[in-house]
mmCIF file of C-alpha atoms in Angstrom:
data_model
loop_
_atom_site.group_PDB
_atom_site.id
_atom_site.type_symbol
_atom_site.label_atom_id
_atom_site.label_comp_id
_atom_site.label_asym_id
_atom_site.label_seq_id
_atom_site.Cartn_x
_atom_site.Cartn_y
_atom_site.Cartn_z
ATOM 1 C CA UNK A 22 0.206 0.144 -0.004
ATOM 2 C CA UNK A 23 2.559 2.119 1.161
ATOM 3 C CA UNK A 24 4.594 1.659 -1.682
ATOM 4 C CA UNK A 25 2.116 2.226 -4.436
ATOM 5 C CA UNK A 26 1.657 5.566 -2.725
ATOM 6 C CA UNK A 27 5.467 6.257 -3.227
ATOM 7 C CA UNK A 28 5.142 5.072 -6.882
ATOM 8 C CA UNK A 29 2.472 7.170 -7.782
ATOM 9 C CA UNK A 30 4.249 10.264 -6.427
ATOM 10 C CA UNK A 31 7.705 9.339 -7.614
ATOM 11 C CA UNK A 32 5.058 9.302 -11.534
ATOM 12 C CA UNK A 33 3.823 13.454 -10.728
ATOM 13 C CA UNK A 34 0.082 11.349 -12.386
ATOM 14 C CA UNK A 35 -2.333 8.506 -11.255
ATOM 15 C CA UNK A 36 -1.988 5.688 -12.304
ATOM 16 C CA UNK A 37 -4.753 3.463 -12.255
ATOM 17 C CA UNK A 38 -3.028 0.525 -11.359
ATOM 18 C CA UNK A 39 -1.161 1.787 -8.868
ATOM 19 C CA UNK A 40 -4.552 3.502 -6.890
ATOM 20 C CA UNK A 41 -5.659 -0.951 -7.873
ATOM 21 C CA UNK A 42 -3.359 -1.740 -5.839
ATOM 22 C CA UNK A 43 -3.579 1.065 -2.949
ATOM 23 C CA UNK A 44 -7.021 0.155 -2.277
ATOM 24 C CA UNK A 45 -6.196 -3.925 -2.452
ATOM 25 C CA UNK A 46 -3.898 -4.131 -0.292
ATOM 26 C CA UNK A 47 -5.147 -1.804 2.386
ATOM 27 C CA UNK A 48 -8.258 -4.856 1.778
ATOM 28 C CA UNK A 49 -6.064 -6.880 2.686
ATOM 29 C CA UNK A 50 -4.414 -5.918 5.551
ATOM 30 C CA UNK A 51 -8.490 -4.890 6.866
ATOM 31 C CA UNK A 52 -9.066 -8.029 6.571
ATOM 32 C CA UNK A 53 -6.075 -9.597 7.916
ATOM 33 C CA UNK A 54 -6.539 -7.466 11.093
ATOM 34 C CA UNK A 55 -10.457 -8.883 11.056
ATOM 35 C CA UNK A 56 -8.886 -12.137 11.443
ATOM 36 C CA UNK A 57 -6.085 -11.923 13.950
ATOM 37 C CA UNK A 58 -8.224 -10.280 15.947
ATOM 38 C CA UNK A 59 -10.885 -12.584 16.323
ATOM 39 C CA UNK A 60 -8.684 -15.315 16.971
ATOM 40 C CA UNK A 61 -6.870 -13.651 20.425
ATOM 41 C CA UNK A 62 -8.319 -15.502 22.823
ATOM 42 C CA UNK A 63 -8.407 -11.976 25.128
ATOM 43 C CA UNK A 64 -11.148 -11.502 22.411
ATOM 44 C CA UNK A 65 -13.744 -13.920 24.201
ATOM 45 C CA UNK A 66 -15.918 -11.805 26.017
ATOM 46 C CA UNK A 67 -18.740 -10.134 24.303
ATOM 47 C CA UNK A 68 -17.950 -6.847 25.779
ATOM 48 C CA UNK A 69 -14.823 -7.278 23.106
ATOM 49 C CA UNK A 70 -17.260 -7.835 20.616
ATOM 50 C CA UNK A 71 -19.727 -4.992 21.567
ATOM 51 C CA UNK A 72 -16.567 -2.896 21.160
ATOM 52 C CA UNK A 73 -15.203 -3.563 17.908
ATOM 53 C CA UNK A 74 -19.128 -3.279 16.426
ATOM 54 C CA UNK A 75 -19.692 -0.294 17.538
ATOM 55 C CA UNK A 76 -16.025 1.655 16.263
ATOM 56 C CA UNK A 77 -17.282 0.181 12.786
ATOM 57 C CA UNK A 78 -19.720 1.763 13.088
ATOM 58 C CA UNK A 79 -19.364 4.653 14.363
ATOM 59 C CA UNK A 80 -16.033 4.957 11.532
ATOM 60 C CA UNK A 81 -18.978 3.784 9.109
ATOM 61 C CA UNK A 82 -22.121 5.637 9.484
ATOM 62 C CA UNK A 83 -20.540 8.714 10.503
ATOM 63 C CA UNK A 84 -18.355 9.305 8.112
ATOM 64 C CA UNK A 85 -21.931 8.661 5.615
ATOM 65 C CA UNK A 86 -23.869 10.988 7.445
ATOM 66 C CA UNK A 87 -25.738 8.401 8.664
ATOM 67 C CA UNK A 88 -27.417 8.705 12.972
ATOM 68 C CA UNK A 89 -27.511 5.520 14.164
ATOM 69 C CA UNK A 90 -27.945 4.459 17.965
ATOM 70 C CA UNK A 91 -26.849 1.567 19.276
ATOM 71 C CA UNK A 92 -28.243 -0.266 21.883
ATOM 72 C CA UNK A 93 -27.783 -3.287 23.770
ATOM 73 C CA UNK A 94 -28.205 -5.818 26.882
ATOM 74 C CA UNK A 95 -25.671 -4.616 29.498
ATOM 75 C CA UNK A 96 -25.849 -8.404 30.562
ATOM 76 C CA UNK A 97 -24.421 -9.372 27.471
ATOM 77 C CA UNK A 98 -20.730 -7.906 28.419
ATOM 78 C CA UNK A 99 -19.953 -11.165 29.975
ATOM 79 C CA UNK A 100 -20.642 -13.562 27.583
ATOM 80 C CA UNK A 101 -17.806 -15.906 26.069
ATOM 81 C CA UNK A 102 -18.432 -16.677 22.934
ATOM 82 C CA UNK A 103 -15.944 -19.740 20.844
ATOM 83 C CA UNK A 104 -13.486 -18.147 18.568
ATOM 84 C CA UNK A 105 -15.555 -19.790 15.351
ATOM 85 C CA UNK A 106 -18.820 -17.794 16.826
ATOM 86 C CA UNK A 107 -17.111 -14.412 17.499
ATOM 87 C CA UNK A 108 -15.613 -14.490 14.113
ATOM 88 C CA UNK A 109 -18.545 -14.849 11.918
ATOM 89 C CA UNK A 110 -20.901 -13.067 14.232
ATOM 90 C CA UNK A 111 -18.102 -10.231 14.299
ATOM 91 C CA UNK A 112 -18.197 -10.701 9.747
ATOM 92 C CA UNK A 113 -21.574 -10.976 9.692
ATOM 93 C CA UNK A 114 -22.255 -7.166 10.918
ATOM 94 C CA UNK A 115 -19.143 -5.481 9.778
ATOM 95 C CA UNK A 116 -20.638 -6.879 5.872
ATOM 96 C CA UNK A 117 -24.636 -5.717 7.555
ATOM 97 C CA UNK A 118 -22.793 -1.870 7.643
ATOM 98 C CA UNK A 119 -20.596 -2.069 4.765
ATOM 99 C CA UNK A 120 -23.685 -2.906 2.653
ATOM 100 C CA UNK A 121 -25.794 -0.111 4.371
ATOM 101 C CA UNK A 122 -23.308 2.032 3.570
ATOM 102 C CA UNK A 123 -22.533 1.453 0.007
ATOM 103 C CA UNK A 124 -26.416 0.229 -0.799
ATOM 104 C CA UNK A 125 -29.311 1.763 0.969
ATOM 105 C CA UNK A 126 -29.009 5.479 1.213
ATOM 106 C CA UNK A 127 -30.321 5.234 4.662
ATOM 107 C CA UNK A 128 -30.336 8.403 6.952
ATOM 108 C CA UNK A 129 -31.374 6.763 10.254
ATOM 109 C CA UNK A 130 -29.804 3.203 11.662
ATOM 110 C CA UNK A 131 -31.012 1.534 14.546
ATOM 111 C CA UNK A 132 -28.157 -1.539 15.913
ATOM 112 C CA UNK A 133 -29.380 -3.804 18.886
ATOM 113 C CA UNK A 134 -28.357 -5.552 20.731
ATOM 114 C CA UNK A 135 -30.161 -8.382 22.688
ATOM 115 C CA UNK A 136 -30.296 -11.875 25.048
ATOM 116 C CA UNK A 137 -33.555 -13.534 24.334
ATOM 117 C CA UNK A 138 -33.451 -17.239 26.425
ATOM 118 C CA UNK A 139 -30.029 -18.425 25.311
ATOM 119 C CA UNK A 140 -29.892 -16.750 22.532
ATOM 120 C CA UNK A 141 -28.224 -13.410 21.119
ATOM 121 C CA UNK A 142 -30.116 -11.715 18.212
ATOM 122 C CA UNK A 143 -28.407 -8.455 16.284
ATOM 123 C CA UNK A 144 -30.712 -6.538 14.584
ATOM 124 C CA UNK A 145 -30.366 -4.072 12.415
ATOM 125 C CA UNK A 146 -32.821 -1.916 11.125
ATOM 126 C CA UNK A 147 -32.734 0.953 8.667
ATOM 127 C CA UNK A 148 -34.731 3.442 6.823
ATOM 128 C CA UNK A 149 -33.250 3.412 2.959
ATOM 129 C CA UNK A 150 -33.574 2.309 -0.617
ATOM 130 C CA UNK A 151 -34.082 -2.178 0.347
ATOM 131 C CA UNK A 152 -33.299 -4.338 -1.135
ATOM 132 C CA UNK A 153 -34.892 -5.526 -4.746
ATOM 133 C CA UNK A 154 -36.689 -8.257 -3.400
ATOM 134 C CA UNK A 155 -34.516 -10.288 -6.781
ATOM 135 C CA UNK A 156 -33.106 -13.936 -6.114
ATOM 136 C CA UNK A 157 -30.580 -13.554 -9.482
ATOM 137 C CA UNK A 158 -30.161 -9.825 -7.195
ATOM 138 C CA UNK A 159 -28.725 -11.808 -4.449
ATOM 139 C CA UNK A 160 -25.558 -10.336 -3.950
ATOM 140 C CA UNK A 161 -22.456 -11.734 -2.690
ATOM 141 C CA UNK A 162 -22.731 -9.840 0.685
ATOM 142 C CA UNK A 163 -26.118 -11.061 1.542
ATOM 143 C CA UNK A 164 -24.333 -14.630 0.168
ATOM 144 C CA UNK A 165 -21.417 -14.096 2.557
ATOM 145 C CA UNK A 166 -23.948 -13.404 5.973
ATOM 146 C CA UNK A 167 -26.139 -16.325 4.731
ATOM 147 C CA UNK A 168 -22.943 -18.332 4.809
ATOM 148 C CA UNK A 169 -20.700 -17.247 7.758
ATOM 149 C CA UNK A 170 -24.602 -17.751 9.211
ATOM 150 C CA UNK A 171 -24.689 -21.226 8.275
ATOM 151 C CA UNK A 172 -21.718 -22.123 10.291
ATOM 152 C CA UNK A 173 -22.466 -20.881 13.372
ATOM 153 C CA UNK A 174 -25.894 -22.465 12.475
ATOM 154 C CA UNK A 175 -27.119 -19.407 13.479
ATOM 155 C CA UNK A 176 -30.776 -17.546 12.255
ATOM 156 C CA UNK A 177 -30.776 -15.111 9.945
ATOM 157 C CA UNK A 178 -32.832 -12.986 8.137
ATOM 158 C CA UNK A 179 -33.438 -10.366 5.868
ATOM 159 C CA UNK A 180 -36.850 -8.068 5.698
ATOM 160 C CA UNK A 181 -36.421 -5.666 3.349
ATOM 161 C CA UNK A 182 -39.303 -3.612 1.253
ATOM 162 C CA UNK A 183 -38.126 -1.198 -2.136
ATOM 163 C CA UNK A 184 -38.886 1.847 -0.675
ATOM 164 C CA UNK A 185 -39.292 0.361 2.785
ATOM 165 C CA UNK A 186 -35.412 0.796 4.325
ATOM 166 C CA UNK A 187 -34.101 -3.807 5.926
ATOM 167 C CA UNK A 188 -34.059 -5.838 8.946
ATOM 168 C CA UNK A 189 -31.221 -7.922 9.027
ATOM 169 C CA UNK A 190 -32.064 -10.124 12.463
ATOM 170 C CA UNK A 191 -29.250 -12.747 13.292
ATOM 171 C CA UNK A 192 -29.950 -15.318 16.367
ATOM 172 C CA UNK A 193 -26.884 -16.511 17.676
ATOM 173 C CA UNK A 194 -27.584 -19.933 20.651
ATOM 174 C CA UNK A 195 -25.245 -19.273 23.126
#
């Protein structure tokens, strides 16, 4: 990433292939950071996951000037999750927020985490344009979220209507 920036400066002009190299390098660095974070045993507590989720939401939603509320049931802090569940839970959240920022045109978002019985429920509700309800238009993001939910035996529901926003609900057994 740094070398591509240096090469662009030395060239004194924009070089699209160097821009692409820089962008892809930064994506790889971000993905590696997520992987390293999720496998670190110090991050077993749900409190650490919530902190990381809050940080991501703040960075992405504030950058797009999207108002948001992040509500968390206090008793979730002490829950410990296995590494695979922790990783997929966080990456589903990240994918949902990234998709929301890129495509929803939302101005408001409600993110909530609660415990019901032996389940953690994550809900992300926006007031955006919604996702076209058409199996052929199901993007990589939705397929990745579904695959990740299956890996951890979680239930993922996406409810959307054109012009009426989207609600994503993830239910994970503890």
